[in-house]
Amino acid sequence: MSQDLVEVRDLVKHFPITRGIVFQRQVGAVQAVDGVSLSVRRGESLGLVGETGCGKSTTARLIARLLEPTSGTIAFDGHDISHLKGAGLKGLRREVQMIFQDPYSSLNPRKTVGSIVGEPFAIHGLLPGAERKRAVQDLMEQVGLNPEHYNRFPHEFSGGQRQRIGVARALALRPKLIIADEPVSALDVSIQAQILNLLRNLQRDFDLTLVFIAHDLSVVRHMCDRIAVMYLGRIVELADADALFAHARHPYTGALLSAVPVPEPGGAGRSRRQILHGDVPSPTDPPPACRFHTRCPKCQPLCTQETPELARKEGGNLAACHFPLTDAEASGQTPDVPETPQTAKQGRP
């Protein structure tokens, strides 16, 4: 059995831009994901980070096969799922589930909690009525909800409770892989801590593999074993969480880490903030060669002429950069991030 549960190779997703009303013609494309290659090992937590619009959520939806890839391959548990249809795709739904970002719009307001969490059983023809209700109530209890609220509607719950409903629905069929697309970004900080601790516990108890998307790098560091950094549709760095924070190699990663707030007096003075000048280029017309060269403080002529490959650099990090950060440059930008309240109670799974 392969150590990798998911293998993605040269994954591309372009959304066409059309013009015309009756006779439409394509005039361009949004290059949301453009040549992503990565693997997710069994039982690990892989974090996806980057600025808004860099392609994180699109990559996640491609892996879950909620979107059809333009090109490239996606292998799950040794089988190619890139273009599954019909019964094959329905079978994949039992193995791969998503937790969505917005706990308000991801739940059907016309259905009770029992119907929402029990719907995966109904779709796949599992468990008769009485057993299904018992299984749903057990799931509700496992995620911290009161089983007696089986007949309540989503509007009767708080944001954190609604996200717990989404977690219960994702766990219903005991999947191998769960993709959490910014599951705590719409919640209060205290509720975020509860949901993060819940996900860690469930990953340990159910032997789950987790793809975790977030903007809070402090949370990603403590939630994830490895971190992939995306910029404008491509992965620019991939490394173990501790190695990435200890010595980032890509200048974009260094800029992201320099912006991490240090939650203690005087902590901000221990790192040098790297300000990136200019705006993120349009994904409809990305820069040639290295896509980061228009904002990179280390840009040289080679960066505008040749696309850097995602290759291993000093320290073990994989980085797509012709002129990676040195240890001295990386240490000046990386803050010493202490344990946060939501991560201090428990260690990484």
mmCIF file of C-alpha atoms in Angstrom:
data_model
loop_
_atom_site.group_PDB
_atom_site.id
_atom_site.type_symbol
_atom_site.label_atom_id
_atom_site.label_comp_id
_atom_site.label_asym_id
_atom_site.label_seq_id
_atom_site.Cartn_x
_atom_site.Cartn_y
_atom_site.Cartn_z
ATOM 1 C CA MET A 1 0.000 0.000 0.000
ATOM 2 C CA SER A 2 1.331 3.405 -1.009
ATOM 3 C CA GLN A 3 2.223 5.856 1.737
ATOM 4 C CA ASP A 4 0.426 8.605 -0.197
ATOM 5 C CA LEU A 5 -3.364 8.728 -0.058
ATOM 6 C CA VAL A 6 -3.633 11.546 -2.622
ATOM 7 C CA GLU A 7 -1.245 12.259 -5.488
ATOM 8 C CA VAL A 8 -1.780 15.318 -7.681
ATOM 9 C CA ARG A 9 0.336 15.825 -10.781
ATOM 10 C CA ASP A 10 0.375 18.916 -13.051
ATOM 11 C CA LEU A 11 -3.174 19.861 -12.058
ATOM 12 C CA VAL A 12 -4.708 22.679 -14.098
ATOM 13 C CA LYS A 13 -8.068 24.421 -13.838
ATOM 14 C CA HIS A 14 -8.870 27.309 -16.171
ATOM 15 C CA PHE A 15 -12.254 29.038 -16.081
ATOM 16 C CA PRO A 16 -13.120 30.354 -19.558
ATOM 17 C CA ILE A 17 -14.008 34.009 -20.112
ATOM 18 C CA THR A 18 -16.619 34.310 -22.862
ATOM 19 C CA ARG A 19 -18.095 37.200 -24.801
ATOM 20 C CA GLY A 20 -21.394 37.398 -26.625
ATOM 21 C CA ILE A 21 -25.025 36.580 -25.866
ATOM 22 C CA VAL A 22 -26.300 34.181 -28.525
ATOM 23 C CA PHE A 23 -22.995 33.130 -30.058
ATOM 24 C CA GLN A 24 -20.454 33.054 -27.278
ATOM 25 C CA ARG A 25 -16.741 32.834 -27.917
ATOM 26 C CA GLN A 26 -13.897 32.414 -25.493
ATOM 27 C CA VAL A 27 -11.705 35.481 -25.189
ATOM 28 C CA GLY A 28 -9.535 34.385 -22.284
ATOM 29 C CA ALA A 29 -9.338 32.241 -19.164
ATOM 30 C CA VAL A 30 -8.853 32.662 -15.445
ATOM 31 C CA GLN A 31 -5.865 30.473 -14.593
ATOM 32 C CA ALA A 32 -7.040 29.576 -11.096
ATOM 33 C CA VAL A 33 -4.786 26.512 -10.766
ATOM 34 C CA ASP A 34 -1.876 26.121 -13.147
ATOM 35 C CA GLY A 35 0.405 23.125 -12.745
ATOM 36 C CA VAL A 36 0.011 22.085 -9.103
ATOM 37 C CA SER A 37 1.767 18.881 -8.007
ATOM 38 C CA LEU A 38 1.634 17.576 -4.448
ATOM 39 C CA SER A 39 0.912 14.492 -2.373
ATOM 40 C CA VAL A 40 -0.961 13.931 0.877
ATOM 41 C CA ARG A 41 0.299 11.119 3.062
ATOM 42 C CA ARG A 42 -2.020 8.818 4.948
ATOM 43 C CA GLY A 43 -2.930 10.158 8.372
ATOM 44 C CA GLU A 44 -1.173 13.516 7.996
ATOM 45 C CA SER A 45 -2.464 17.085 8.015
ATOM 46 C CA LEU A 46 -1.447 19.135 4.985
ATOM 47 C CA GLY A 47 -1.957 22.883 5.170
ATOM 48 C CA LEU A 48 -2.634 25.104 2.135
ATOM 49 C CA VAL A 49 -1.890 28.797 2.665
ATOM 50 C CA GLY A 50 -1.644 31.897 0.512
ATOM 51 C CA GLU A 51 -3.359 35.165 -0.306
ATOM 52 C CA THR A 52 -7.016 35.335 -1.274
ATOM 53 C CA GLY A 53 -7.449 34.263 -4.894
ATOM 54 C CA CYS A 54 -4.275 32.176 -5.127
ATOM 55 C CA GLY A 55 -6.170 28.950 -5.902
ATOM 56 C CA LYS A 56 -6.342 27.163 -2.536
ATOM 57 C CA SER A 57 -10.094 26.490 -2.531
ATOM 58 C CA THR A 58 -10.103 25.578 -6.228
ATOM 59 C CA THR A 59 -7.349 23.029 -5.614
ATOM 60 C CA ALA A 60 -9.348 21.563 -2.724
ATOM 61 C CA ARG A 61 -12.519 21.318 -4.800
ATOM 62 C CA LEU A 62 -10.601 19.626 -7.608
ATOM 63 C CA ILE A 63 -9.243 17.007 -5.196
ATOM 64 C CA ALA A 64 -12.783 16.436 -3.876
ATOM 65 C CA ARG A 65 -13.978 16.270 -7.498
ATOM 66 C CA LEU A 66 -16.493 19.048 -7.026
ATOM 67 C CA LEU A 67 -14.858 20.596 -10.100
ATOM 68 C CA GLU A 68 -13.683 18.966 -13.322
ATOM 69 C CA PRO A 69 -9.952 19.548 -13.960
ATOM 70 C CA THR A 70 -8.848 21.121 -17.232
ATOM 71 C CA SER A 71 -5.814 18.833 -17.315
ATOM 72 C CA GLY A 72 -3.543 16.887 -15.010
ATOM 73 C CA THR A 73 -4.163 13.815 -12.868
ATOM 74 C CA ILE A 74 -5.579 13.205 -9.405
ATOM 75 C CA ALA A 75 -4.971 9.791 -7.831
ATOM 76 C CA PHE A 76 -6.788 8.743 -4.663
ATOM 77 C CA ASP A 77 -5.760 5.573 -2.853
ATOM 78 C CA GLY A 78 -3.929 4.410 -5.966
ATOM 79 C CA HIS A 79 -6.808 5.009 -8.408
ATOM 80 C CA ASP A 80 -7.098 7.793 -10.990
ATOM 81 C CA ILE A 81 -10.165 9.892 -10.140
ATOM 82 C CA SER A 82 -9.471 12.784 -12.519
ATOM 83 C CA HIS A 83 -12.542 12.196 -14.681
ATOM 84 C CA LEU A 84 -14.804 9.912 -12.651
ATOM 85 C CA LYS A 85 -18.484 9.883 -13.561
ATOM 86 C CA GLY A 86 -21.694 8.310 -12.280
ATOM 87 C CA ALA A 87 -21.342 5.384 -9.895
ATOM 88 C CA GLY A 88 -17.571 5.806 -9.614
ATOM 89 C CA LEU A 89 -17.933 9.404 -8.476
ATOM 90 C CA LYS A 90 -20.698 8.449 -6.058
ATOM 91 C CA GLY A 91 -18.413 5.841 -4.515
ATOM 92 C CA LEU A 92 -15.671 8.459 -4.118
ATOM 93 C CA ARG A 93 -18.045 10.599 -2.045
ATOM 94 C CA ARG A 94 -17.878 7.971 0.693
ATOM 95 C CA GLU A 95 -14.104 8.392 0.893
ATOM 96 C CA VAL A 96 -13.669 12.173 0.466
ATOM 97 C CA GLN A 97 -15.727 14.849 2.230
ATOM 98 C CA MET A 98 -15.469 18.632 2.685
ATOM 99 C CA ILE A 99 -16.124 21.033 5.529
ATOM 100 C CA PHE A 100 -17.059 24.359 3.979
ATOM 101 C CA GLN A 101 -16.053 27.829 5.071
ATOM 102 C CA ASP A 102 -19.465 29.411 5.707
ATOM 103 C CA PRO A 103 -21.537 27.506 8.301
ATOM 104 C CA TYR A 104 -24.580 29.608 7.360
ATOM 105 C CA SER A 105 -24.842 28.993 3.610
ATOM 106 C CA SER A 106 -23.522 25.396 3.615
ATOM 107 C CA LEU A 107 -26.594 24.030 5.450
ATOM 108 C CA ASN A 108 -30.077 23.719 3.945
ATOM 109 C CA PRO A 109 -32.306 26.034 6.044
ATOM 110 C CA ARG A 110 -35.408 23.956 5.214
ATOM 111 C CA LYS A 111 -34.052 20.719 6.682
ATOM 112 C CA THR A 112 -33.629 19.671 10.280
ATOM 113 C CA VAL A 113 -30.260 18.714 11.702
ATOM 114 C CA GLY A 114 -31.300 15.069 11.674
ATOM 115 C CA SER A 115 -32.064 15.242 7.948
ATOM 116 C CA ILE A 116 -28.847 17.114 7.127
ATOM 117 C CA VAL A 117 -26.514 14.757 8.985
ATOM 118 C CA GLY A 118 -28.517 11.689 7.943
ATOM 119 C CA GLU A 119 -28.654 12.583 4.242
ATOM 120 C CA PRO A 120 -25.368 10.791 3.356
ATOM 121 C CA PHE A 121 -26.860 7.561 4.744
ATOM 122 C CA ALA A 122 -30.012 8.074 2.666
ATOM 123 C CA ILE A 123 -28.101 8.827 -0.553
ATOM 124 C CA HIS A 124 -25.955 5.700 -0.235
ATOM 125 C CA GLY A 125 -28.780 3.474 1.044
ATOM 126 C CA LEU A 126 -27.212 2.811 4.427
ATOM 127 C CA LEU A 127 -29.007 2.063 7.705
ATOM 128 C CA PRO A 128 -32.815 1.829 8.024
ATOM 129 C CA GLY A 129 -34.831 4.536 9.815
ATOM 130 C CA ALA A 130 -34.327 3.689 13.503
ATOM 131 C CA GLU A 131 -30.643 2.808 13.106
ATOM 132 C CA ARG A 132 -30.052 5.925 11.025
ATOM 133 C CA LYS A 133 -31.517 8.168 13.714
ATOM 134 C CA ARG A 134 -29.366 6.494 16.342
ATOM 135 C CA ALA A 135 -26.230 6.900 14.189
ATOM 136 C CA VAL A 136 -27.007 10.591 13.584
ATOM 137 C CA GLN A 137 -27.499 11.228 17.297
ATOM 138 C CA ASP A 138 -24.202 9.474 18.041
ATOM 139 C CA LEU A 139 -22.455 11.723 15.513
ATOM 140 C CA MET A 140 -24.030 14.806 17.049
ATOM 141 C CA GLU A 141 -22.762 13.785 20.453
ATOM 142 C CA GLN A 142 -19.252 13.113 19.108
ATOM 143 C CA VAL A 143 -18.976 16.638 17.691
ATOM 144 C CA GLY A 144 -20.295 18.283 20.860
ATOM 145 C CA LEU A 145 -23.978 18.768 19.991
ATOM 146 C CA ASN A 146 -26.958 17.772 22.093
ATOM 147 C CA PRO A 147 -28.609 14.667 20.503
ATOM 148 C CA GLU A 148 -31.972 15.971 21.704
ATOM 149 C CA HIS A 149 -31.667 18.774 19.126
ATOM 150 C CA TYR A 150 -32.156 16.244 16.313
ATOM 151 C CA ASN A 151 -35.332 17.976 15.073
ATOM 152 C CA ARG A 152 -34.099 21.570 15.231
ATOM 153 C CA PHE A 153 -33.391 23.709 12.165
ATOM 154 C CA PRO A 154 -30.033 25.405 11.369
ATOM 155 C CA HIS A 155 -31.303 28.901 12.231
ATOM 156 C CA GLU A 156 -31.775 27.758 15.834
ATOM 157 C CA PHE A 157 -28.017 27.223 16.268
ATOM 158 C CA SER A 158 -25.038 29.554 16.683
ATOM 159 C CA GLY A 159 -22.245 29.795 14.113
ATOM 160 C CA GLY A 160 -19.985 27.396 16.003
ATOM 161 C CA GLN A 161 -22.800 24.883 16.427
ATOM 162 C CA ARG A 162 -23.599 25.073 12.715
ATOM 163 C CA GLN A 163 -19.988 24.326 11.875
ATOM 164 C CA ARG A 164 -20.193 21.302 14.178
ATOM 165 C CA ILE A 165 -23.203 20.151 12.150
ATOM 166 C CA GLY A 166 -21.060 20.438 9.018
ATOM 167 C CA VAL A 167 -18.315 18.387 10.684
ATOM 168 C CA ALA A 168 -20.830 15.698 11.690
ATOM 169 C CA ARG A 169 -22.163 15.523 8.122
ATOM 170 C CA ALA A 170 -18.620 15.142 6.762
ATOM 171 C CA LEU A 171 -17.893 12.317 9.219
ATOM 172 C CA ALA A 172 -21.128 10.386 8.612
ATOM 173 C CA LEU A 173 -19.724 7.888 6.091
ATOM 174 C CA ARG A 174 -16.337 7.523 7.845
ATOM 175 C CA PRO A 175 -14.270 9.016 4.978
ATOM 176 C CA LYS A 176 -10.533 8.580 4.613
ATOM 177 C CA LEU A 177 -9.930 12.206 3.628
ATOM 178 C CA ILE A 178 -11.529 15.402 4.901
ATOM 179 C CA ILE A 179 -10.849 18.748 3.241
ATOM 180 C CA ALA A 180 -11.465 21.673 5.591
ATOM 181 C CA ASP A 181 -11.794 24.878 3.558
ATOM 182 C CA GLU A 182 -11.143 27.680 6.059
ATOM 183 C CA PRO A 183 -13.487 26.061 8.606
ATOM 184 C CA VAL A 184 -12.944 28.671 11.338
ATOM 185 C CA SER A 185 -12.536 31.957 9.444
ATOM 186 C CA ALA A 186 -16.209 32.939 9.938
ATOM 187 C CA LEU A 187 -16.200 32.193 13.691
ATOM 188 C CA ASP A 188 -15.253 34.089 16.840
ATOM 189 C CA VAL A 189 -11.786 33.422 18.244
ATOM 190 C CA SER A 190 -13.042 31.445 21.263
ATOM 191 C CA ILE A 191 -15.221 29.281 19.007
ATOM 192 C CA GLN A 192 -12.308 28.804 16.616
ATOM 193 C CA ALA A 193 -10.336 27.163 19.419
ATOM 194 C CA GLN A 194 -13.169 24.705 20.106
ATOM 195 C CA ILE A 195 -13.525 23.717 16.433
ATOM 196 C CA LEU A 196 -9.757 23.315 15.980
ATOM 197 C CA ASN A 197 -9.477 21.105 19.060
ATOM 198 C CA LEU A 198 -12.482 19.116 17.820
ATOM 199 C CA LEU A 199 -10.836 18.525 14.423
ATOM 200 C CA ARG A 200 -7.594 17.371 16.064
ATOM 201 C CA ASN A 201 -9.436 14.943 18.312
ATOM 202 C CA LEU A 202 -11.545 13.564 15.466
ATOM 203 C CA GLN A 203 -8.486 13.125 13.264
ATOM 204 C CA ARG A 204 -6.877 11.028 15.976
ATOM 205 C CA ASP A 205 -10.004 9.031 16.843
ATOM 206 C CA PHE A 206 -11.074 8.294 13.248
ATOM 207 C CA ASP A 207 -7.569 8.015 11.719
ATOM 208 C CA LEU A 208 -8.370 10.774 9.232
ATOM 209 C CA THR A 209 -6.195 12.423 6.609
ATOM 210 C CA LEU A 210 -6.765 16.191 6.620
ATOM 211 C CA VAL A 211 -6.228 18.944 4.065
ATOM 212 C CA PHE A 212 -6.538 22.196 6.011
ATOM 213 C CA ILE A 213 -6.925 25.591 4.305
ATOM 214 C CA ALA A 214 -6.524 28.753 6.371
ATOM 215 C CA HIS A 215 -5.065 32.261 6.441
ATOM 216 C CA ASP A 216 -3.898 32.181 10.070
ATOM 217 C CA LEU A 217 -0.347 30.832 9.817
ATOM 218 C CA SER A 218 -0.083 30.341 13.576
ATOM 219 C CA VAL A 219 -3.048 27.963 13.477
ATOM 220 C CA VAL A 220 -1.746 26.193 10.374
ATOM 221 C CA ARG A 221 1.634 25.655 12.026
ATOM 222 C CA HIS A 222 0.132 23.830 14.980
ATOM 223 C CA MET A 223 -2.614 22.017 13.058
ATOM 224 C CA CYS A 224 -0.550 20.690 10.164
ATOM 225 C CA ASP A 225 2.413 18.368 9.655
ATOM 226 C CA ARG A 226 3.353 19.909 6.306
ATOM 227 C CA ILE A 227 2.501 23.245 4.686
ATOM 228 C CA ALA A 228 2.170 24.110 0.990
ATOM 229 C CA VAL A 229 2.349 27.817 0.082
ATOM 230 C CA MET A 230 0.457 28.892 -3.051
ATOM 231 C CA TYR A 231 0.832 32.020 -5.145
ATOM 232 C CA LEU A 232 -1.205 32.822 -8.241
ATOM 233 C CA GLY A 233 -2.224 29.239 -8.997
ATOM 234 C CA ARG A 234 1.090 27.540 -8.264
ATOM 235 C CA ILE A 235 2.846 26.025 -5.250
ATOM 236 C CA VAL A 236 5.944 28.062 -4.463
ATOM 237 C CA GLU A 237 7.099 26.204 -1.317
ATOM 238 C CA LEU A 238 6.367 22.906 0.409
ATOM 239 C CA ALA A 239 7.942 21.807 3.688
ATOM 240 C CA ASP A 240 7.365 20.402 7.151
ATOM 241 C CA ALA A 241 5.630 22.948 9.355
ATOM 242 C CA ASP A 242 8.558 23.394 11.747
ATOM 243 C CA ALA A 243 11.080 23.614 8.898
ATOM 244 C CA LEU A 244 9.006 26.216 7.064
ATOM 245 C CA PHE A 245 8.858 28.465 10.116
ATOM 246 C CA ALA A 246 12.500 27.863 11.009
ATOM 247 C CA HIS A 247 13.947 28.679 7.581
ATOM 248 C CA ALA A 248 11.553 29.651 4.790
ATOM 249 C CA ARG A 249 13.256 29.574 1.388
ATOM 250 C CA HIS A 250 10.859 31.390 -0.950
ATOM 251 C CA PRO A 251 10.701 35.210 -0.614
ATOM 252 C CA TYR A 252 6.892 35.092 -0.723
ATOM 253 C CA THR A 253 6.810 32.656 2.205
ATOM 254 C CA GLY A 254 9.178 34.920 4.104
ATOM 255 C CA ALA A 255 6.871 37.887 3.521
ATOM 256 C CA LEU A 256 3.867 35.910 4.773
ATOM 257 C CA LEU A 257 5.700 34.803 7.899
ATOM 258 C CA SER A 258 6.924 38.323 8.628
ATOM 259 C CA ALA A 259 3.279 39.440 8.831
ATOM 260 C CA VAL A 260 2.344 36.906 11.538
ATOM 261 C CA PRO A 261 1.422 38.857 14.696
ATOM 262 C CA VAL A 262 3.238 37.859 17.879
ATOM 263 C CA PRO A 263 0.727 37.790 20.763
ATOM 264 C CA GLU A 264 2.991 39.203 23.474
ATOM 265 C CA PRO A 265 4.330 42.674 24.385
ATOM 266 C CA GLY A 266 7.395 43.622 22.431
ATOM 267 C CA GLY A 267 7.248 40.473 20.322
ATOM 268 C CA ALA A 268 6.889 42.326 17.040
ATOM 269 C CA GLY A 269 10.352 43.789 17.419
ATOM 270 C CA ARG A 270 12.011 40.390 17.057
ATOM 271 C CA SER A 271 11.213 40.166 13.331
ATOM 272 C CA ARG A 272 11.551 42.501 10.365
ATOM 273 C CA ARG A 273 8.328 43.068 8.416
ATOM 274 C CA GLN A 274 8.752 42.466 4.689
ATOM 275 C CA ILE A 275 6.373 44.728 2.761
ATOM 276 C CA LEU A 276 5.486 43.480 -0.714
ATOM 277 C CA HIS A 277 5.020 46.333 -3.168
ATOM 278 C CA GLY A 278 2.391 46.298 -5.880
ATOM 279 C CA ASP A 279 -0.792 44.265 -6.265
ATOM 280 C CA VAL A 280 -1.241 40.585 -7.030
ATOM 281 C CA PRO A 281 -1.239 40.226 -10.847
ATOM 282 C CA SER A 282 -4.437 39.173 -12.594
ATOM 283 C CA PRO A 283 -4.863 35.381 -12.963
ATOM 284 C CA THR A 284 -6.171 36.050 -16.486
ATOM 285 C CA ASP A 285 -2.733 37.349 -17.531
ATOM 286 C CA PRO A 286 -0.081 36.146 -15.066
ATOM 287 C CA PRO A 287 3.530 37.301 -15.402
ATOM 288 C CA PRO A 288 5.879 35.100 -17.462
ATOM 289 C CA ALA A 289 8.507 32.845 -15.907
ATOM 290 C CA CYS A 290 8.411 33.281 -12.101
ATOM 291 C CA ARG A 291 4.978 34.665 -11.285
ATOM 292 C CA PHE A 292 6.254 36.381 -8.160
ATOM 293 C CA HIS A 293 8.985 38.383 -9.871
ATOM 294 C CA THR A 294 6.860 41.556 -10.164
ATOM 295 C CA ARG A 295 6.769 41.855 -6.343
ATOM 296 C CA CYS A 296 9.925 40.009 -5.304
ATOM 297 C CA PRO A 297 12.674 41.992 -3.527
ATOM 298 C CA LYS A 298 15.297 39.521 -4.841
ATOM 299 C CA CYS A 299 14.197 39.607 -8.490
ATOM 300 C CA GLN A 300 16.980 39.325 -11.098
ATOM 301 C CA PRO A 301 16.849 39.056 -14.919
ATOM 302 C CA LEU A 302 16.766 35.229 -14.779
ATOM 303 C CA CYS A 303 13.475 35.387 -12.853
ATOM 304 C CA THR A 304 11.755 37.102 -15.794
ATOM 305 C CA GLN A 305 13.074 34.613 -18.347
ATOM 306 C CA GLU A 306 12.945 31.108 -16.829
ATOM 307 C CA THR A 307 10.256 29.414 -14.731
ATOM 308 C CA PRO A 308 11.800 28.001 -11.535
ATOM 309 C CA GLU A 309 11.063 24.366 -10.701
ATOM 310 C CA LEU A 310 9.832 23.209 -7.312
ATOM 311 C CA ALA A 311 13.148 21.739 -6.148
ATOM 312 C CA ARG A 312 14.780 20.860 -2.846
ATOM 313 C CA LYS A 313 16.785 23.656 -1.272
ATOM 314 C CA GLU A 314 19.161 23.855 1.669
ATOM 315 C CA GLY A 315 17.364 22.663 4.796
ATOM 316 C CA GLY A 316 15.083 20.255 2.930
ATOM 317 C CA ASN A 317 12.353 22.657 1.831
ATOM 318 C CA LEU A 318 10.952 22.369 -1.689
ATOM 319 C CA ALA A 319 10.851 25.852 -3.203
ATOM 320 C CA ALA A 320 10.259 27.273 -6.688
ATOM 321 C CA CYS A 321 12.872 30.034 -6.604
ATOM 322 C CA HIS A 322 16.102 30.776 -8.462
ATOM 323 C CA PHE A 323 17.473 32.828 -5.554
ATOM 324 C CA PRO A 324 16.071 31.379 -2.301
ATOM 325 C CA LEU A 325 16.337 33.084 1.057
ATOM 326 C CA THR A 326 19.479 32.469 3.060
ATOM 327 C CA ASP A 327 19.313 31.438 6.716
ATOM 328 C CA ALA A 328 20.167 34.993 7.764
ATOM 329 C CA GLU A 329 17.411 36.485 5.598
ATOM 330 C CA ALA A 330 14.850 33.926 6.754
ATOM 331 C CA SER A 331 15.654 34.374 10.462
ATOM 332 C CA GLY A 332 15.142 38.119 10.160
ATOM 333 C CA GLN A 333 11.609 37.710 8.826
ATOM 334 C CA THR A 334 10.318 34.747 10.815
ATOM 335 C CA PRO A 335 8.741 35.621 14.174
ATOM 336 C CA ASP A 336 9.106 33.404 17.204
ATOM 337 C CA VAL A 337 5.460 32.327 17.417
ATOM 338 C CA PRO A 338 4.573 31.012 20.885
ATOM 339 C CA GLU A 339 1.832 28.562 21.715
ATOM 340 C CA THR A 340 -1.596 30.112 21.139
ATOM 341 C CA PRO A 341 -4.534 29.497 23.486
ATOM 342 C CA GLN A 342 -6.207 27.166 21.002
ATOM 343 C CA THR A 343 -3.062 25.070 20.529
ATOM 344 C CA ALA A 344 -1.406 25.140 23.932
ATOM 345 C CA LYS A 345 -3.780 22.610 25.476
ATOM 346 C CA GLN A 346 -2.987 19.787 23.089
ATOM 347 C CA GLY A 347 -0.054 18.775 20.919
ATOM 348 C CA ARG A 348 -0.229 18.238 17.214
ATOM 349 C CA PRO A 349 -1.771 14.833 16.323
#
